[in-house]
Coordinates of C-alpha atoms in Angstrom, one line a residue:
X1 CA 0.0 0.0 0.0
X2 CA 1.4 3.4 -1.0
X3 CA 1.5 6.6 1.0
X4 CA -1.7 8.1 -0.4
X5 CA -3.7 5.0 0.6
X6 CA -2.3 5.3 4.1
X7 CA -3.3 9.0 4.3
X8 CA -6.9 8.0 3.2
X9 CA -7.0 5.4 6.0
X10 CA -5.9 8.0 8.5
X11 CA -8.6 10.5 7.4
X12 CA -11.4 7.9 7.8
X13 CA -10.6 6.5 11.3
X14 CA -13.5 6.9 13.8
X15 CA -13.4 9.0 17.0
X16 CA -14.2 6.0 19.1
X17 CA -12.3 3.6 21.5
X18 CA -10.7 0.6 19.9
X19 CA -7.6 -1.3 18.9
X20 CA -5.4 -0.4 16.0
X21 CA -3.0 -2.8 14.1
X22 CA -0.1 -1.7 11.9
X23 CA 1.0 -3.9 9.0
X24 CA 4.2 -3.7 6.9
X25 CA 4.5 -4.0 3.1
X26 CA 4.5 -7.8 3.3
X27 CA 1.2 -7.7 5.2
X28 CA 2.9 -8.8 8.5
X29 CA 1.4 -7.5 11.7
X30 CA 4.1 -5.4 13.4
X31 CA 2.3 -3.5 16.1
X32 CA -0.9 -3.6 18.1
X33 CA -2.1 -0.6 20.2
X34 CA -5.2 0.5 22.1
X35 CA -6.8 4.0 22.1
X36 CA -9.6 6.0 23.8
X37 CA -9.9 7.8 20.5
X38 CA -8.6 5.9 17.4
X39 CA -8.4 8.9 15.1
X40 CA -6.4 11.1 17.5
X41 CA -4.1 8.3 18.7
X42 CA -3.2 6.8 15.3
X43 CA -2.8 10.3 13.6
X44 CA -0.4 11.3 16.4
X45 CA 2.1 8.7 15.1
X46 CA 2.3 10.4 11.7
X47 CA 2.2 14.1 12.9
X48 CA 4.6 14.1 15.8
X49 CA 8.4 13.9 15.8
X50 CA 9.2 10.9 18.1
X51 CA 12.1 11.0 20.5
X52 CA 12.0 7.2 20.8
X53 CA 14.1 5.6 18.1
X54 CA 12.0 2.4 18.1
X55 CA 8.8 4.5 17.3
X56 CA 10.5 6.3 14.5
X57 CA 11.5 3.0 12.9
X58 CA 8.1 1.6 13.4
X59 CA 6.3 4.6 11.7
X60 CA 8.6 4.2 8.6
X61 CA 7.6 0.6 8.3
X62 CA 3.8 1.1 8.5
X63 CA 2.2 0.3 5.2
X64 CA -1.4 -0.2 6.2
X65 CA -3.7 0.1 9.2
X66 CA -6.6 -2.0 10.5
X67 CA -8.8 -1.1 13.5
X68 CA -11.5 -2.8 15.6
X69 CA -14.1 -0.6 17.4
X70 CA -15.1 -1.6 20.9
X71 CA -17.6 -0.2 23.4
X72 CA -15.2 0.9 26.2
X73 CA -11.5 1.5 27.1
X74 CA -11.5 -1.7 29.3
X75 CA -12.5 -3.7 26.3
X76 CA -9.8 -2.1 24.2
X77 CA -7.2 -3.1 26.9
X78 CA -8.3 -6.7 26.9
X79 CA -8.5 -7.0 23.2
X80 CA -5.1 -5.5 22.7
X81 CA -3.7 -8.0 25.2
X82 CA -5.3 -10.9 23.4
X83 CA -4.1 -9.8 19.9
X84 CA -0.5 -9.3 21.2
X85 CA -0.4 -12.7 22.9
X86 CA -1.8 -14.4 19.8
X87 CA 0.3 -12.6 17.1
X88 CA 3.4 -11.5 19.0
X89 CA 4.0 -8.4 16.9
X90 CA 7.7 -7.4 16.6
X91 CA 7.3 -3.9 17.9
X92 CA 5.2 -4.8 21.0
X93 CA 8.4 -5.6 23.0
X94 CA 7.0 -4.2 26.2
X95 CA 4.0 -6.5 26.3
X96 CA 5.7 -9.6 24.8
X97 CA 7.3 -10.6 28.1
X98 CA 5.5 -13.0 30.4
X99 CA 3.2 -10.3 31.9
X100 CA -0.4 -11.4 31.4
X101 CA -3.7 -10.4 32.8
X102 CA -5.0 -12.2 35.9
X103 CA -7.6 -14.9 35.9
X104 CA -9.4 -16.6 38.8
X105 CA -9.0 -20.4 38.8
X106 CA -11.3 -23.1 40.3
X107 CA -8.8 -25.9 40.4
X108 CA -9.9 -29.3 39.2
X109 CA -9.3 -31.4 42.3
X110 CA -11.2 -32.9 45.3
X111 CA -12.1 -29.9 47.6
X112 CA -11.2 -27.4 44.9
X113 CA -9.0 -24.3 45.7
X114 CA -10.0 -20.9 44.4
X115 CA -7.1 -18.6 43.6
X116 CA -5.7 -16.0 41.2
X117 CA -3.2 -16.9 38.4
X118 CA -1.6 -15.4 35.4
X119 CA -1.1 -18.7 33.6
X120 CA -3.9 -20.8 32.1
X121 CA -3.3 -24.6 31.9
X122 CA -5.6 -27.0 30.0
X123 CA -5.9 -29.3 32.9
X124 CA -9.7 -29.3 33.3
X125 CA -9.7 -26.5 35.8
X126 CA -12.1 -23.6 35.3
X127 CA -10.7 -20.1 34.5
X128 CA -12.7 -16.8 34.8
X129 CA -11.5 -13.5 33.3
X130 CA -9.2 -12.1 32.2
X131 CA -9.5 -9.1 34.6
X132 CA -8.0 -5.7 33.8
X133 CA -7.2 -4.9 37.4
X134 CA -5.6 -7.0 40.2
X135 CA -7.7 -5.0 42.6
X136 CA -10.9 -6.5 41.0
X137 CA -9.4 -10.0 41.5
X138 CA -8.5 -9.3 45.2
X139 CA -12.0 -7.9 45.8
X140 CA -13.6 -11.0 44.4
X141 CA -11.3 -13.4 46.3
X142 CA -11.8 -11.5 49.5
X143 CA -15.5 -11.6 49.0
X144 CA -15.4 -15.3 48.3
X145 CA -13.2 -16.0 51.3
X146 CA -15.5 -14.0 53.5
X147 CA -18.6 -15.7 52.3
X148 CA -17.3 -19.3 52.1
X149 CA -14.8 -21.2 54.1
X150 CA -12.4 -22.8 51.6
X151 CA -9.1 -24.5 52.0
X152 CA -5.8 -22.9 50.9
X153 CA -3.5 -25.9 51.4
X154 CA -2.1 -27.9 48.4
X155 CA -2.7 -31.3 50.0
X156 CA -4.1 -34.2 47.9
X157 CA -7.3 -34.7 49.9
X158 CA -8.2 -38.2 48.6
X159 CA -10.7 -40.2 50.8
X160 CA -7.9 -42.8 51.5
X161 CA -5.4 -40.2 52.8
X162 CA -8.0 -38.4 54.9
X163 CA -9.2 -41.8 56.4
X164 CA -5.6 -42.7 57.4
X165 CA -5.3 -39.4 59.3
X166 CA -2.3 -38.2 57.2
X167 CA -3.1 -34.5 57.7
X168 CA -3.8 -32.3 60.7
X169 CA -5.9 -29.0 60.7
X170 CA -3.8 -25.8 60.5
X171 CA -4.2 -22.3 61.8
X172 CA -6.8 -21.4 59.0
X173 CA -9.2 -23.9 60.7
X174 CA -8.7 -22.4 64.1
X175 CA -9.3 -18.9 62.7
X176 CA -12.6 -20.1 61.2
X177 CA -11.4 -19.7 57.5
X178 CA -11.6 -23.4 56.8
X179 CA -13.8 -26.2 58.0
X180 CA -11.1 -28.9 58.3
X181 CA -11.7 -31.1 55.2
X182 CA -8.2 -32.5 55.7
X183 CA -9.4 -34.3 58.9
X184 CA -12.8 -35.2 57.4
X185 CA -14.6 -32.5 59.3
X186 CA -16.4 -31.3 56.1
X187 CA -18.0 -33.5 53.4
X188 CA -17.1 -33.1 49.8
X189 CA -20.8 -32.6 49.0
X190 CA -21.1 -29.6 51.3
X191 CA -17.9 -28.1 50.0
X192 CA -19.0 -28.6 46.4
X193 CA -22.3 -26.7 47.1
X194 CA -20.1 -23.7 48.0
X195 CA -18.1 -24.1 44.8
X196 CA -21.4 -24.0 42.8
X197 CA -22.3 -20.7 44.5
X198 CA -18.8 -19.3 43.9
X199 CA -18.9 -20.3 40.2
X200 CA -22.2 -18.3 39.9
X201 CA -20.6 -15.2 41.6
X202 CA -17.7 -15.3 39.2
X203 CA -20.1 -15.5 36.2
X204 CA -21.8 -12.4 37.6
X205 CA -24.9 -14.2 38.9
X206 CA -25.2 -13.0 42.5
X207 CA -28.9 -13.7 42.9
X208 CA -28.6 -17.0 44.8
X209 CA -25.8 -15.8 47.0
X210 CA -27.5 -12.6 47.8
X211 CA -30.8 -14.2 48.9
X212 CA -28.8 -16.8 51.0
X213 CA -26.8 -14.0 52.8
X214 CA -29.7 -11.8 53.3
X215 CA -31.4 -14.7 55.1
X216 CA -28.3 -15.3 57.2
X217 CA -28.1 -11.5 58.0
X218 CA -31.7 -11.6 59.2
X219 CA -31.0 -14.6 61.3
X220 CA -28.0 -13.1 63.0
X221 CA -30.0 -9.9 63.7
X222 CA -32.8 -11.9 65.2
X223 CA -30.3 -13.7 67.5
X224 CA -28.9 -10.3 68.5
X225 CA -25.5 -11.1 66.9
X226 CA -25.3 -7.6 65.3
X227 CA -21.5 -7.6 64.6
X228 CA -21.9 -10.8 62.5
X229 CA -25.0 -9.3 60.8
X230 CA -23.1 -6.1 60.0
X231 CA -20.2 -8.1 58.5
X232 CA -22.6 -10.0 56.2
X233 CA -24.4 -6.7 55.3
X234 CA -21.1 -5.3 54.2
X235 CA -20.5 -8.3 52.0
X236 CA -24.0 -8.0 50.5
X237 CA -23.3 -4.4 49.6
X238 CA -20.0 -5.3 47.9
X239 CA -21.9 -8.0 46.0
X240 CA -24.6 -5.6 44.9
X241 CA -22.2 -2.9 43.9
X242 CA -19.7 -5.1 42.1
X243 CA -20.1 -4.9 38.3
X244 CA -18.3 -7.9 36.9
X245 CA -19.7 -7.6 33.3
X246 CA -18.0 -6.2 30.2
X247 CA -18.5 -6.9 26.5
X248 CA -15.3 -8.9 26.4
X249 CA -15.2 -10.5 29.9
X250 CA -17.8 -13.2 30.0
X251 CA -16.7 -16.8 30.9
X252 CA -20.1 -18.2 29.7
X253 CA -19.3 -17.4 26.0
X254 CA -16.4 -19.4 24.6
X255 CA -15.5 -20.9 21.2
X256 CA -18.2 -18.9 19.3
X257 CA -18.1 -17.1 15.9
X258 CA -20.2 -13.9 15.7
X259 CA -21.3 -12.6 12.3
X260 CA -23.3 -9.5 11.3
X261 CA -24.1 -7.6 8.1
X262 CA -25.0 -4.1 7.0
X263 CA -25.7 -3.4 3.3
X264 CA -26.7 -0.7 0.8
X265 CA -27.8 -0.8 -2.8
X266 CA -24.5 -2.2 -4.2
X267 CA -22.4 -3.8 -1.4
X268 CA -22.8 -5.9 1.8
X269 CA -20.3 -5.5 4.7
X270 CA -20.0 -8.6 6.9
X271 CA -18.2 -8.4 10.3
X272 CA -16.7 -11.5 12.0
X273 CA -15.7 -11.7 15.7
X274 CA -14.1 -14.8 17.1
X275 CA -14.7 -15.4 20.8
X276 CA -12.4 -17.7 22.9
X277 CA -12.3 -17.9 26.7
X278 CA -14.9 -15.1 26.8
X279 CA -12.6 -12.7 24.8
X280 CA -12.5 -11.4 21.3
X281 CA -9.4 -12.9 19.7
X282 CA -10.1 -11.9 16.1
X283 CA -12.1 -9.3 14.1
X284 CA -12.4 -9.1 10.3
X285 CA -14.8 -7.3 8.0
X286 CA -15.5 -8.5 4.4
X287 CA -16.9 -6.2 1.6
X288 CA -19.0 -8.2 -0.9
X289 CA -20.2 -6.6 -4.2
X290 CA -23.8 -7.5 -5.1
X291 CA -24.0 -9.1 -8.5
X292 CA -27.8 -9.2 -8.6
X293 CA -30.3 -8.1 -5.9
X294 CA -29.0 -10.6 -3.3
X295 CA -30.6 -10.4 0.1
X296 CA -28.7 -9.9 3.3
X297 CA -29.4 -13.5 4.1
X298 CA -27.8 -14.7 0.9
X299 CA -24.7 -12.5 1.4
X300 CA -24.3 -13.5 5.0
X301 CA -24.5 -17.2 4.3
X302 CA -21.9 -16.7 1.5
X303 CA -19.6 -14.7 3.8
X304 CA -19.9 -17.1 6.8
X305 CA -18.6 -20.0 4.6
X306 CA -15.8 -17.9 3.1
X307 CA -14.6 -16.4 6.4
X308 CA -14.7 -19.7 8.4
X309 CA -12.7 -21.4 5.7
X310 CA -10.2 -18.5 5.5
X311 CA -9.6 -18.5 9.2
X312 CA -9.8 -22.2 9.8
X313 CA -12.5 -21.7 12.4
X314 CA -13.8 -24.8 14.1
X315 CA -16.2 -23.0 16.5
X316 CA -19.4 -25.0 16.9
X317 CA -21.8 -22.1 17.7
X318 CA -22.6 -19.0 15.6
X319 CA -24.3 -15.8 16.8
X320 CA -26.1 -14.1 13.9
X321 CA -28.7 -11.4 13.5
X322 CA -31.2 -13.8 11.8
X323 CA -31.5 -17.6 11.1
X324 CA -29.0 -18.8 8.5
X325 CA -28.4 -22.2 6.8
X326 CA -24.7 -22.8 6.3
X327 CA -25.0 -26.5 5.7
X328 CA -22.8 -27.6 8.7
X329 CA -23.5 -29.2 12.0
X330 CA -23.5 -25.9 13.9
X331 CA -25.6 -24.4 16.6
X332 CA -27.2 -21.1 15.3
X333 CA -28.1 -18.5 17.9
X334 CA -30.0 -15.3 17.2
X335 CA -29.5 -13.3 20.4
X336 CA -32.4 -11.2 21.7
X337 CA -31.0 -9.7 24.9
X338 CA -28.2 -9.9 27.5
X339 CA -24.4 -10.5 26.9
X340 CA -24.9 -12.4 23.6
X341 CA -26.9 -9.5 22.2
X342 CA -24.2 -7.0 23.3
X343 CA -21.6 -9.0 21.4
X344 CA -23.8 -9.1 18.3
X345 CA -24.4 -5.3 18.6
X346 CA -20.6 -4.8 18.8
X347 CA -20.1 -6.8 15.6
X348 CA -22.8 -4.6 13.9
X349 CA -21.0 -1.4 15.1
X350 CA -17.8 -2.7 13.5
X351 CA -19.5 -3.4 10.2
X352 CA -21.1 0.1 10.2
X353 CA -17.8 1.8 11.0
X354 CA -16.1 -0.2 8.2
X355 CA -18.9 0.8 5.8
X356 CA -18.5 4.5 6.7
X357 CA -14.7 4.2 6.3
X358 CA -15.1 2.7 2.8
X359 CA -17.6 5.5 1.9
X360 CA -15.1 8.2 2.9
X361 CA -12.2 6.4 1.1
X362 CA -14.3 5.9 -2.1
X363 CA -15.4 9.6 -2.0
X364 CA -11.7 10.5 -2.3
X365 CA -10.4 7.7 -4.6
X366 CA -13.4 6.9 -6.8
X367 CA -15.9 9.8 -7.0
X368 CA -18.0 8.1 -9.8
X369 CA -18.7 5.1 -7.6
X370 CA -19.6 7.4 -4.7
X371 CA -22.1 9.4 -6.9
X372 CA -23.7 6.1 -8.3
X373 CA -24.2 4.9 -4.7
X374 CA -25.7 8.1 -3.5
X375 CA -28.0 8.4 -6.5
X376 CA -29.2 4.8 -6.1
X377 CA -29.8 5.5 -2.3
X378 CA -31.8 8.6 -3.0
X379 CA -33.9 6.9 -5.6
X380 CA -34.8 4.2 -3.1
X381 CA -35.3 6.5 -0.1
X382 CA -37.5 8.9 -1.9
X383 CA -39.5 6.3 -3.9
X384 CA -38.5 7.8 -7.3
X385 CA -38.9 6.0 -10.6
X386 CA -35.4 7.2 -11.8
X387 CA -32.2 8.5 -10.2
X388 CA -32.3 12.2 -9.3
X389 CA -29.2 13.2 -11.2
X390 CA -30.5 16.7 -11.7
X391 CA -32.4 18.3 -8.7
X392 CA -33.8 21.8 -8.5
X393 CA -34.9 23.4 -5.2
X394 CA -37.1 26.6 -4.9
X395 CA -37.2 29.0 -2.0
X396 CA -39.1 32.3 -1.4
X397 CA -37.2 35.1 0.3
X398 CA -40.0 37.5 1.3
X399 CA -38.6 39.4 4.3
X400 CA -40.9 42.0 5.9
X401 CA -43.0 42.0 2.8
X402 CA -40.5 44.1 0.7
X403 CA -38.9 43.1 -2.5
X404 CA -40.3 39.6 -3.0
X405 CA -37.7 37.4 -4.7
X406 CA -37.2 33.7 -5.1
X407 CA -34.3 31.4 -5.7
X408 CA -33.8 28.3 -7.7
X409 CA -30.7 26.2 -6.9
X410 CA -29.5 23.3 -9.1
X411 CA -27.7 20.1 -8.0
X412 CA -26.1 17.8 -10.5
X413 CA -25.0 14.3 -9.3
X414 CA -25.5 15.3 -5.7
X415 CA -23.2 18.4 -6.0
X416 CA -24.2 22.2 -6.4
X417 CA -24.0 23.4 -10.0
X418 CA -23.7 27.1 -9.1
X419 CA -23.5 28.5 -12.6
X420 CA -27.1 27.2 -13.1
X421 CA -28.5 28.9 -10.0
X422 CA -31.2 31.4 -10.9
X423 CA -32.8 34.4 -9.1
X424 CA -36.4 35.6 -9.7
X425 CA -37.9 39.0 -9.1
X426 CA -41.6 38.5 -8.5
X427 CA -43.5 40.3 -11.2
X428 CA -47.2 39.3 -11.2
X429 CA -47.8 39.2 -7.5
X430 CA -48.6 42.3 -5.5
X431 CA -47.6 42.2 -1.8
X432 CA -46.3 39.3 0.2
X433 CA -48.1 36.2 -1.1
X434 CA -45.8 33.2 -0.8
X435 CA -48.1 30.7 -2.5
X436 CA -48.8 32.9 -5.6
X437 CA -45.0 33.8 -5.8
X438 CA -44.1 30.0 -5.8
X439 CA -46.7 29.4 -8.6
X440 CA -45.1 32.2 -10.6
X441 CA -41.5 31.2 -10.3
X442 CA -42.1 27.5 -11.0
X443 CA -44.1 28.4 -14.1
X444 CA -41.4 30.8 -15.4
X445 CA -38.6 28.4 -14.7
X446 CA -40.0 25.4 -16.6
X447 CA -41.7 27.5 -19.3
X448 CA -38.2 28.8 -20.1
X449 CA -36.5 25.4 -20.0
X450 CA -39.2 24.0 -22.3
X451 CA -38.9 27.0 -24.7
X452 CA -35.1 26.7 -24.9
X453 CA -35.3 22.9 -25.1
X454 CA -33.1 22.5 -22.0
X455 CA -33.1 19.3 -20.0
X456 CA -35.6 19.1 -17.2
X457 CA -34.7 17.9 -13.7
X458 CA -35.7 14.5 -12.4
X459 CA -36.7 16.0 -9.0
X460 CA -38.1 19.3 -7.9
X461 CA -37.9 20.2 -4.2
X462 CA -40.2 23.0 -2.8
X463 CA -39.1 24.6 0.4
X464 CA -42.5 24.7 2.2
X465 CA -45.2 22.4 3.3
X466 CA -48.4 21.3 1.5
X467 CA -49.5 24.9 0.5
X468 CA -46.3 25.7 -1.3
X469 CA -46.4 22.2 -3.0
X470 CA -50.0 22.8 -4.2
X471 CA -49.0 26.1 -5.7
X472 CA -46.0 24.6 -7.6
X473 CA -48.3 21.7 -8.8
X474 CA -50.6 24.3 -10.5
X475 CA -47.8 25.5 -12.6
X476 CA -46.7 22.0 -13.6
X477 CA -50.3 21.3 -14.6
X478 CA -50.4 24.4 -16.7
X479 CA -47.2 23.3 -18.5
X480 CA -48.5 19.7 -18.8
X481 CA -45.5 18.5 -16.7
X482 CA -47.5 16.8 -14.0
X483 CA -46.2 13.3 -13.5
X484 CA -43.2 13.9 -15.8
X485 CA -41.1 15.3 -13.0
X486 CA -41.1 14.1 -9.4
X487 CA -41.9 16.9 -6.9
X488 CA -41.8 17.0 -3.1
X489 CA -42.2 19.6 -0.4
X490 CA -40.1 20.0 2.7
X491 CA -41.8 21.3 5.9
X492 CA -40.0 23.4 8.5
X493 CA -39.1 20.2 10.3
X494 CA -36.6 19.0 7.7
X495 CA -37.3 15.3 7.9
X496 CA -41.0 15.7 6.9
X497 CA -41.3 15.3 3.1
X498 CA -44.7 15.9 1.4
X499 CA -45.8 14.2 -1.8
X500 CA -48.6 15.4 -4.2
X501 CA -52.0 14.0 -3.2
X502 CA -50.7 12.3 -0.1
X503 CA -51.7 13.9 3.3
X504 CA -49.2 11.8 5.3
X505 CA -45.6 12.9 5.1
X506 CA -42.6 10.6 4.6
X507 CA -40.1 10.6 7.4
X508 CA -36.4 10.1 6.6
X509 CA -33.8 8.7 9.0
X510 CA -32.0 11.8 10.4
X511 CA -28.6 10.2 9.7
X512 CA -29.3 9.3 6.1
X513 CA -27.2 10.7 3.3
X514 CA -30.4 11.4 1.3
X515 CA -31.6 13.8 4.1
X516 CA -28.1 15.4 4.2
X517 CA -28.3 16.3 0.5
X518 CA -31.8 17.6 0.9
X519 CA -30.6 19.7 3.8
X520 CA -27.7 21.0 1.7
X521 CA -30.1 21.9 -1.1
X522 CA -32.4 23.8 1.2
X523 CA -29.5 25.7 2.9
X524 CA -28.1 26.7 -0.5
X525 CA -31.6 27.9 -1.6
X526 CA -31.9 30.0 1.6
X527 CA -28.4 31.4 1.2
X528 CA -28.8 32.3 -2.4
X529 CA -32.3 33.8 -2.0
X530 CA -31.4 35.9 1.0
X531 CA -28.2 37.1 -0.7
X532 CA -30.2 38.4 -3.7
X533 CA -32.8 39.9 -1.4
X534 CA -30.1 41.9 0.5
X535 CA -28.5 43.0 -2.7
X536 CA -31.8 44.2 -4.0
X537 CA -32.6 46.2 -0.9
X538 CA -29.1 47.8 -0.9
X539 CA -29.4 48.6 -4.5
X540 CA -32.8 50.2 -4.1
X541 CA -31.6 52.3 -1.2
X542 CA -28.7 53.4 -3.3
X543 CA -30.4 53.9 -6.6
X544 CA -33.6 55.6 -5.6
X545 CA -32.4 59.1 -6.1
X546 CA -30.6 58.3 -9.5
X547 CA -33.7 56.4 -10.7
X548 CA -35.7 59.6 -10.0
X549 CA -33.9 61.5 -12.8
X550 CA -35.9 61.5 -16.0
X551 CA -34.2 59.8 -19.0
X552 CA -31.6 58.0 -16.8
X553 CA -31.9 54.2 -17.0
X554 CA -30.3 51.2 -15.1
X555 CA -27.3 50.9 -17.5
X556 CA -26.4 54.5 -17.1
X557 CA -26.7 54.3 -13.3
X558 CA -24.3 51.2 -13.3
X559 CA -21.8 53.0 -15.4
X560 CA -21.9 56.1 -13.2
X561 CA -21.5 54.0 -10.0
X562 CA -18.6 52.1 -11.5
X563 CA -16.7 55.3 -12.1
X564 CA -17.8 57.6 -9.2
X565 CA -18.3 54.8 -6.6
X566 CA -21.1 56.7 -4.7
X567 CA -24.3 58.8 -5.3
X568 CA -22.7 61.8 -3.4
X569 CA -19.7 61.9 -5.8
X570 CA -22.1 61.8 -8.8
X571 CA -24.0 64.8 -7.3
X572 CA -20.8 66.8 -6.8
X573 CA -19.2 65.9 -10.2
X574 CA -18.4 68.6 -12.8
X575 CA -20.3 68.6 -16.1
X576 CA -17.2 67.5 -18.2
X577 CA -16.5 64.6 -15.8
X578 CA -20.1 63.3 -16.3
X579 CA -19.8 63.8 -20.1
X580 CA -16.7 61.7 -20.2
X581 CA -18.7 58.7 -18.8
X582 CA -22.3 59.0 -20.1
X583 CA -22.2 61.5 -23.0
X584 CA -23.3 65.2 -23.4
X585 CA -27.1 64.7 -23.3
X586 CA -27.4 62.4 -20.2
X587 CA -24.6 64.3 -18.4
X588 CA -26.6 67.6 -18.8
X589 CA -29.8 65.9 -17.3
X590 CA -27.8 64.6 -14.3
X591 CA -25.9 67.9 -13.8
X592 CA -29.1 70.1 -14.1
X593 CA -31.0 67.7 -11.7
X594 CA -28.6 68.2 -8.9
X595 CA -27.7 71.8 -9.5
X596 CA -31.2 73.2 -10.0
X597 CA -32.2 71.1 -6.9

């Protein structure tokens, strides 16, 4: 990838938290980083002079950038760690040592221990995490230790060894922190019931434990053991306040592939997240060109097969936005709420960001494709029979009832065509009558285009509600253009669009590109109309006196003002100075007017 492509990627990064990946010219991942704001963080690499030699070398080697958007900074931290551990990028030296994030382990053994660890072994033990903060781990372990009496020793507590009296209880037993399983003072069944409750707490399910402890607290209070009741109350408060959930930390979700799709008229964008140990270990978005009118279902099924094959995925469960048939022995889940839905929503956000990035890049590199997409989108959004390549928008500027004027702005291929803008001075209407003014200017505009055999627009937009639209329709009827050109009215609330003979307005999505173009059209029409209105008022104020001189027309006034710059200078000018500009006859009229006056 060359320098220009890299610059385009930088321009289109989102202002959102996430993880960025730098690749060299061979496509090798060389650095992974996290950011609160992807655009600011990544741009800083290319705009600052770096003191660190390693960073300078890294920046020289960057050929392309990939990013993954996440919901929070915590998620970014965890995802960064996962990607570094998995890919071991060359320039992540600081995080390539044996530092890892902590997990909580329930050991696979008789009378299981519960402890923190930074190393995960595939020995059948259960691991919960990873946690971003050791403080969180200590809080949970303290909580568990306070709620349940568990052993801390590493003895092999087999029934035979306990029966032979091999072990003796330690200080932990005498302090009340352990029930003495090593001497057979606690059954494995009772101990395992505590482990079940601990497992639920680590999964974020505190409901059972809370009800159990609230019951105990009540019992202590009834027995007047207020200190014990207070201790349990504090633990209940910690349980209630502790938020163990995050998009990425969820031990219940493992070995799952998540797929989502967003699409437009021409392309589908499919995002893939791979979940392992409750963490995202991979994110990839695929752009698929529609050959015919494929549905989202068809595109998603095609992409799932392609992506799973490309990444050698052997996950047995898929989270998808709707039912799919991918012809394999897979569990298909369509999440409706909870953690699974959050992960699917995260995938959809990534697909949307990717689509927006592509739009921005295409706008810069391939304007024709950008225009085609916009036109196809407008045709669909506004229910038109053809693409609105040529749009005209009308606006009345009738301020305080003086100098009624109107403006017509022209957009070609979604862009202003300023040389085709037109102003109209209202001729047939006396006084401020917006409806009659609209009828006049629409008639004059299209009568002229028809007479001069100029091309007509595919869409007319009238700035005003139903009344203005009706007025414009009268003119189209008079010119026999009704039904030949699509026409809509925009109310003051911009997203309300009115169609002929339809009392119910169409509402557009506030974020849609179609609405943005309509907004731009209306703003241009306002600007252009008001500019003309101001000019006319200024000119009137300036010219009133000169226009009052018999035999002096507009052209003469313009010539005089060009030369003398003001009415006062014209009034004070000598006869020969006036003759040099407008000739003997008109100079005499002007000179006599001011001097006899």
